[in-house]
Amino acid sequence: MSSEGFLKEVQAIGEKFLLKLQKLPKAEPVEIVSFSVVLLFIVTVLVLMIIACSCCCYSCCGCDGHPDPSHRKSQVRPAAR
């Protein structure tokens, strides 16, 4: 998919979302609850992704952006018999 097609798709989704928000005050309670649940799910996924990415970046690079040698993976060797 080209970047232009992707941008058009994102714009179409955004327009549908805004249309749904405009109709929300006149909607039935079931529609309002279902829309809220979907919106809460999307926000939760985004927040968890941000937390996961920030924790991964912090453990790999530290705060200054340079790799921390103390967090290097150690190799496991078989025990001598």
mmCIF file of N, CA and C in Angstrom:
data_model
loop_
_atom_site.group_PDB
_atom_site.id
_atom_site.type_symbol
_atom_site.label_atom_id
_atom_site.label_comp_id
_atom_site.label_asym_id
_atom_site.label_seq_id
_atom_site.Cartn_x
_atom_site.Cartn_y
_atom_site.Cartn_z
ATOM 1 N N MET A 1 0.853 -1.169 0.000
ATOM 2 C CA MET A 1 0.000 0.000 0.000
ATOM 3 C C MET A 1 0.902 1.236 0.000
ATOM 4 N N SER A 2 0.605 2.158 -0.883
ATOM 5 C CA SER A 2 1.414 3.369 -0.960
ATOM 6 C C SER A 2 1.075 4.303 0.202
ATOM 7 N N SER A 3 1.964 5.250 0.421
ATOM 8 C CA SER A 3 1.741 6.172 1.531
ATOM 9 C C SER A 3 0.523 7.054 1.267
ATOM 10 N N GLU A 4 0.270 7.353 0.001
ATOM 11 C CA GLU A 4 -0.905 8.170 -0.338
ATOM 12 C C GLU A 4 -2.193 7.412 -0.050
ATOM 13 N N GLY A 5 -2.213 6.125 -0.390
ATOM 14 C CA GLY A 5 -3.387 5.301 -0.099
ATOM 15 C C GLY A 5 -3.605 5.137 1.390
ATOM 16 N N PHE A 6 -2.501 4.994 2.117
ATOM 17 C CA PHE A 6 -2.598 4.865 3.574
ATOM 18 C C PHE A 6 -3.149 6.140 4.194
ATOM 19 N N LEU A 7 -2.675 7.290 3.712
ATOM 20 C CA LEU A 7 -3.169 8.567 4.243
ATOM 21 C C LEU A 7 -4.647 8.756 3.950
ATOM 22 N N LYS A 8 -5.084 8.355 2.767
ATOM 23 C CA LYS A 8 -6.520 8.451 2.439
ATOM 24 C C LYS A 8 -7.349 7.551 3.344
ATOM 25 N N GLU A 9 -6.815 6.352 3.621
ATOM 26 C CA GLU A 9 -7.528 5.424 4.504
ATOM 27 C C GLU A 9 -7.632 5.986 5.922
ATOM 28 N N VAL A 10 -6.545 6.559 6.425
ATOM 29 C CA VAL A 10 -6.559 7.159 7.766
ATOM 30 C C VAL A 10 -7.524 8.344 7.803
ATOM 31 N N GLN A 11 -7.534 9.130 6.744
ATOM 32 C CA GLN A 11 -8.446 10.275 6.684
ATOM 33 C C GLN A 11 -9.900 9.807 6.668
ATOM 34 N N ALA A 12 -10.193 8.730 5.926
ATOM 35 C CA ALA A 12 -11.558 8.202 5.883
ATOM 36 C C ALA A 12 -11.985 7.688 7.255
ATOM 37 N N ILE A 13 -11.080 7.014 7.947
ATOM 38 C CA ILE A 13 -11.399 6.519 9.287
ATOM 39 C C ILE A 13 -11.624 7.687 10.239
ATOM 40 N N GLY A 14 -10.801 8.730 10.130
ATOM 41 C CA GLY A 14 -10.974 9.917 10.969
ATOM 42 C C GLY A 14 -12.301 10.612 10.719
ATOM 43 N N GLU A 15 -12.702 10.697 9.453
ATOM 44 C CA GLU A 15 -13.990 11.328 9.127
ATOM 45 C C GLU A 15 -15.150 10.510 9.682
ATOM 46 N N LYS A 16 -15.069 9.175 9.596
ATOM 47 C CA LYS A 16 -16.122 8.323 10.163
ATOM 48 C C LYS A 16 -16.195 8.497 11.679
ATOM 49 N N PHE A 17 -15.025 8.605 12.303
ATOM 50 C CA PHE A 17 -14.974 8.792 13.749
ATOM 51 C C PHE A 17 -15.612 10.117 14.158
ATOM 52 N N LEU A 18 -15.291 11.189 13.423
ATOM 53 C CA LEU A 18 -15.889 12.495 13.733
ATOM 54 C C LEU A 18 -17.393 12.493 13.507
ATOM 55 N N LEU A 19 -17.834 11.816 12.450
ATOM 56 C CA LEU A 19 -19.270 11.718 12.184
ATOM 57 C C LEU A 19 -19.972 10.980 13.326
ATOM 58 N N LYS A 20 -19.333 9.913 13.806
ATOM 59 C CA LYS A 20 -19.906 9.156 14.920
ATOM 60 C C LYS A 20 -19.970 10.015 16.191
ATOM 61 N N LEU A 21 -18.925 10.819 16.421
ATOM 62 C CA LEU A 21 -18.928 11.707 17.587
ATOM 63 C C LEU A 21 -20.016 12.763 17.493
ATOM 64 N N GLN A 22 -20.274 13.260 16.288
ATOM 65 C CA GLN A 22 -21.313 14.273 16.112
ATOM 66 C C GLN A 22 -22.691 13.695 16.355
ATOM 67 N N LYS A 23 -22.897 12.434 16.012
ATOM 68 C CA LYS A 23 -24.209 11.797 16.200
ATOM 69 C C LYS A 23 -24.389 11.232 17.606
ATOM 70 N N LEU A 24 -23.323 11.199 18.400
ATOM 71 C CA LEU A 24 -23.375 10.560 19.708
ATOM 72 C C LEU A 24 -24.388 11.176 20.679
ATOM 73 N N PRO A 25 -24.544 12.504 20.756
ATOM 74 C CA PRO A 25 -25.534 13.041 21.705
ATOM 75 C C PRO A 25 -26.974 12.590 21.425
ATOM 76 N N LYS A 26 -27.292 12.274 20.167
ATOM 77 C CA LYS A 26 -28.652 11.833 19.815
ATOM 78 C C LYS A 26 -28.789 10.319 19.816
ATOM 79 N N ALA A 27 -27.712 9.593 20.097
ATOM 80 C CA ALA A 27 -27.710 8.134 20.003
ATOM 81 C C ALA A 27 -28.428 7.499 21.187
ATOM 82 N N GLU A 28 -28.743 6.231 21.006
ATOM 83 C CA GLU A 28 -29.372 5.461 22.079
ATOM 84 C C GLU A 28 -28.311 5.115 23.122
ATOM 85 N N PRO A 29 -28.732 4.826 24.340
ATOM 86 C CA PRO A 29 -27.773 4.500 25.404
ATOM 87 C C PRO A 29 -26.870 3.300 25.065
ATOM 88 N N VAL A 30 -27.417 2.324 24.361
ATOM 89 C CA VAL A 30 -26.614 1.149 23.999
ATOM 90 C C VAL A 30 -25.475 1.555 23.067
ATOM 91 N N GLU A 31 -25.768 2.437 22.119
ATOM 92 C CA GLU A 31 -24.733 2.914 21.196
ATOM 93 C C GLU A 31 -23.658 3.707 21.939
ATOM 94 N N ILE A 32 -24.084 4.520 22.880
ATOM 95 C CA ILE A 32 -23.128 5.324 23.648
ATOM 96 C C ILE A 32 -22.206 4.422 24.465
ATOM 97 N N VAL A 33 -22.769 3.417 25.111
ATOM 98 C CA VAL A 33 -21.960 2.499 25.920
ATOM 99 C C VAL A 33 -21.008 1.705 25.032
ATOM 100 N N SER A 34 -21.499 1.185 23.916
ATOM 101 C CA SER A 34 -20.630 0.398 23.040
ATOM 102 C C SER A 34 -19.513 1.255 22.451
ATOM 103 N N PHE A 35 -19.812 2.480 22.084
ATOM 104 C CA PHE A 35 -18.793 3.383 21.562
ATOM 105 C C PHE A 35 -17.762 3.699 22.636
ATOM 106 N N SER A 36 -18.223 3.889 23.858
ATOM 107 C CA SER A 36 -17.304 4.167 24.967
ATOM 108 C C SER A 36 -16.395 2.979 25.247
ATOM 109 N N VAL A 37 -16.937 1.774 25.165
ATOM 110 C CA VAL A 37 -16.128 0.573 25.404
ATOM 111 C C VAL A 37 -15.059 0.430 24.329
ATOM 112 N N VAL A 38 -15.426 0.644 23.072
ATOM 113 C CA VAL A 38 -14.456 0.550 21.977
ATOM 114 C C VAL A 38 -13.387 1.628 22.132
ATOM 115 N N LEU A 39 -13.799 2.831 22.462
ATOM 116 C CA LEU A 39 -12.851 3.925 22.647
ATOM 117 C C LEU A 39 -11.910 3.645 23.823
ATOM 118 N N LEU A 40 -12.439 3.119 24.911
ATOM 119 C CA LEU A 40 -11.620 2.773 26.065
ATOM 120 C C LEU A 40 -10.616 1.677 25.712
ATOM 121 N N PHE A 41 -11.028 0.693 24.913
ATOM 122 C CA PHE A 41 -10.135 -0.374 24.483
ATOM 123 C C PHE A 41 -8.983 0.182 23.645
ATOM 124 N N ILE A 42 -9.299 1.066 22.709
ATOM 125 C CA ILE A 42 -8.265 1.650 21.849
ATOM 126 C C ILE A 42 -7.276 2.461 22.676
ATOM 127 N N VAL A 43 -7.774 3.267 23.588
ATOM 128 C CA VAL A 43 -6.899 4.080 24.431
ATOM 129 C C VAL A 43 -6.025 3.185 25.308
ATOM 130 N N THR A 44 -6.591 2.119 25.855
ATOM 131 C CA THR A 44 -5.829 1.200 26.700
ATOM 132 C C THR A 44 -4.701 0.540 25.919
ATOM 133 N N VAL A 45 -4.987 0.099 24.711
ATOM 134 C CA VAL A 45 -3.959 -0.532 23.881
ATOM 135 C C VAL A 45 -2.843 0.457 23.574
ATOM 136 N N LEU A 46 -3.191 1.683 23.239
ATOM 137 C CA LEU A 46 -2.172 2.690 22.935
ATOM 138 C C LEU A 46 -1.307 3.005 24.156
ATOM 139 N N VAL A 47 -1.932 3.142 25.310
ATOM 140 C CA VAL A 47 -1.178 3.431 26.530
ATOM 141 C C VAL A 47 -0.246 2.270 26.874
ATOM 142 N N LEU A 48 -0.733 1.032 26.746
ATOM 143 C CA LEU A 48 0.115 -0.121 27.031
ATOM 144 C C LEU A 48 1.273 -0.229 26.050
ATOM 145 N N MET A 49 1.047 0.118 24.791
ATOM 146 C CA MET A 49 2.131 0.110 23.810
ATOM 147 C C MET A 49 3.188 1.157 24.165
ATOM 148 N N ILE A 50 2.745 2.331 24.570
ATOM 149 C CA ILE A 50 3.687 3.386 24.956
ATOM 150 C C ILE A 50 4.494 2.959 26.175
ATOM 151 N N ILE A 51 3.832 2.363 27.159
ATOM 152 C CA ILE A 51 4.534 1.899 28.357
ATOM 153 C C ILE A 51 5.534 0.807 28.000
ATOM 154 N N ALA A 52 5.122 -0.153 27.167
ATOM 155 C CA ALA A 52 6.021 -1.247 26.788
ATOM 156 C C ALA A 52 7.227 -0.729 26.019
ATOM 157 N N CYS A 53 6.997 0.176 25.097
ATOM 158 C CA CYS A 53 8.112 0.718 24.311
ATOM 159 C C CYS A 53 9.048 1.544 25.185
ATOM 160 N N SER A 54 8.503 2.314 26.096
ATOM 161 C CA SER A 54 9.369 3.132 26.952
ATOM 162 C C SER A 54 10.156 2.260 27.917
ATOM 163 N N CYS A 55 9.565 1.200 28.437
ATOM 164 C CA CYS A 55 10.293 0.300 29.331
ATOM 165 C C CYS A 55 11.383 -0.444 28.573
ATOM 166 N N CYS A 56 11.093 -0.884 27.369
ATOM 167 C CA CYS A 56 12.081 -1.592 26.562
ATOM 168 C C CYS A 56 13.238 -0.660 26.223
ATOM 169 N N CYS A 57 12.937 0.541 25.818
ATOM 170 C CA CYS A 57 13.976 1.505 25.473
ATOM 171 C C CYS A 57 14.797 1.860 26.703
ATOM 172 N N TYR A 58 14.162 2.001 27.822
ATOM 173 C CA TYR A 58 14.873 2.359 29.054
ATOM 174 C C TYR A 58 15.813 1.235 29.478
ATOM 175 N N SER A 59 15.351 -0.016 29.373
ATOM 176 C CA SER A 59 16.198 -1.122 29.820
ATOM 177 C C SER A 59 17.341 -1.374 28.843
ATOM 178 N N CYS A 60 17.166 -1.074 27.577
ATOM 179 C CA CYS A 60 18.236 -1.296 26.596
ATOM 180 C C CYS A 60 19.225 -0.142 26.574
ATOM 181 N N CYS A 61 18.737 1.074 26.573
ATOM 182 C CA CYS A 61 19.593 2.233 26.334
ATOM 183 C C CYS A 61 19.805 3.118 27.549
ATOM 184 N N GLY A 62 18.985 3.010 28.544
ATOM 185 C CA GLY A 62 19.086 3.929 29.666
ATOM 186 C C GLY A 62 18.482 5.272 29.287
ATOM 187 N N CYS A 63 18.599 6.222 30.154
ATOM 188 C CA CYS A 63 17.979 7.531 29.912
ATOM 189 C C CYS A 63 18.739 8.371 28.898
ATOM 190 N N ASP A 64 20.067 8.185 28.802
ATOM 191 C CA ASP A 64 20.862 9.046 27.924
ATOM 192 C C ASP A 64 20.931 8.541 26.488
ATOM 193 N N GLY A 65 20.332 7.403 26.189
ATOM 194 C CA GLY A 65 20.313 6.897 24.823
ATOM 195 C C GLY A 65 21.499 6.031 24.456
ATOM 196 N N HIS A 66 22.433 5.819 25.372
ATOM 197 C CA HIS A 66 23.592 4.976 25.107
ATOM 198 C C HIS A 66 23.361 3.597 25.721
ATOM 199 N N PRO A 67 23.809 2.543 25.029
ATOM 200 C CA PRO A 67 23.620 1.195 25.569
ATOM 201 C C PRO A 67 24.315 1.017 26.917
ATOM 202 N N ASP A 68 23.650 0.300 27.786
ATOM 203 C CA ASP A 68 24.189 0.037 29.118
ATOM 204 C C ASP A 68 24.847 -1.344 29.114
ATOM 205 N N PRO A 69 26.182 -1.429 29.276
ATOM 206 C CA PRO A 69 26.850 -2.733 29.190
ATOM 207 C C PRO A 69 26.474 -3.684 30.322
ATOM 208 N N SER A 70 25.968 -3.191 31.425
ATOM 209 C CA SER A 70 25.603 -4.082 32.528
ATOM 210 C C SER A 70 24.333 -4.868 32.232
ATOM 211 N N HIS A 71 23.576 -4.468 31.220
ATOM 212 C CA HIS A 71 22.349 -5.169 30.862
ATOM 213 C C HIS A 71 22.566 -6.144 29.703
ATOM 214 N N ARG A 72 23.815 -6.439 29.377
ATOM 215 C CA ARG A 72 24.093 -7.373 28.301
ATOM 216 C C ARG A 72 23.629 -8.763 28.684
ATOM 217 N N LYS A 73 23.185 -9.516 27.705
ATOM 218 C CA LYS A 73 22.745 -10.881 27.977
ATOM 219 C C LYS A 73 23.964 -11.768 28.190
ATOM 220 N N SER A 74 23.904 -12.622 29.173
ATOM 221 C CA SER A 74 25.011 -13.543 29.421
ATOM 222 C C SER A 74 24.712 -14.861 28.737
ATOM 223 N N GLN A 75 25.747 -15.507 28.251
ATOM 224 C CA GLN A 75 25.573 -16.792 27.596
ATOM 225 C C GLN A 75 25.503 -17.893 28.644
ATOM 226 N N VAL A 76 24.613 -18.826 28.420
ATOM 227 C CA VAL A 76 24.460 -19.956 29.327
ATOM 228 C C VAL A 76 25.253 -21.109 28.739
ATOM 229 N N ARG A 77 26.144 -21.674 29.541
ATOM 230 C CA ARG A 77 26.976 -22.794 29.089
ATOM 231 C C ARG A 77 26.565 -24.044 29.842
ATOM 232 N N PRO A 78 26.682 -25.185 29.182
ATOM 233 C CA PRO A 78 26.326 -26.438 29.869
ATOM 234 C C PRO A 78 27.256 -26.703 31.054
ATOM 235 N N ALA A 79 26.724 -27.319 32.066
ATOM 236 C CA ALA A 79 27.504 -27.614 33.277
ATOM 237 C C ALA A 79 28.515 -28.719 32.987
ATOM 238 N N ALA A 80 29.715 -28.573 33.505
ATOM 239 C CA ALA A 80 30.750 -29.602 33.335
ATOM 240 C C ALA A 80 30.466 -30.762 34.272
ATOM 241 N N ARG A 81 30.705 -31.987 33.785
ATOM 242 C CA ARG A 81 30.434 -33.164 34.624
ATOM 243 C C ARG A 81 31.686 -33.802 35.055
#
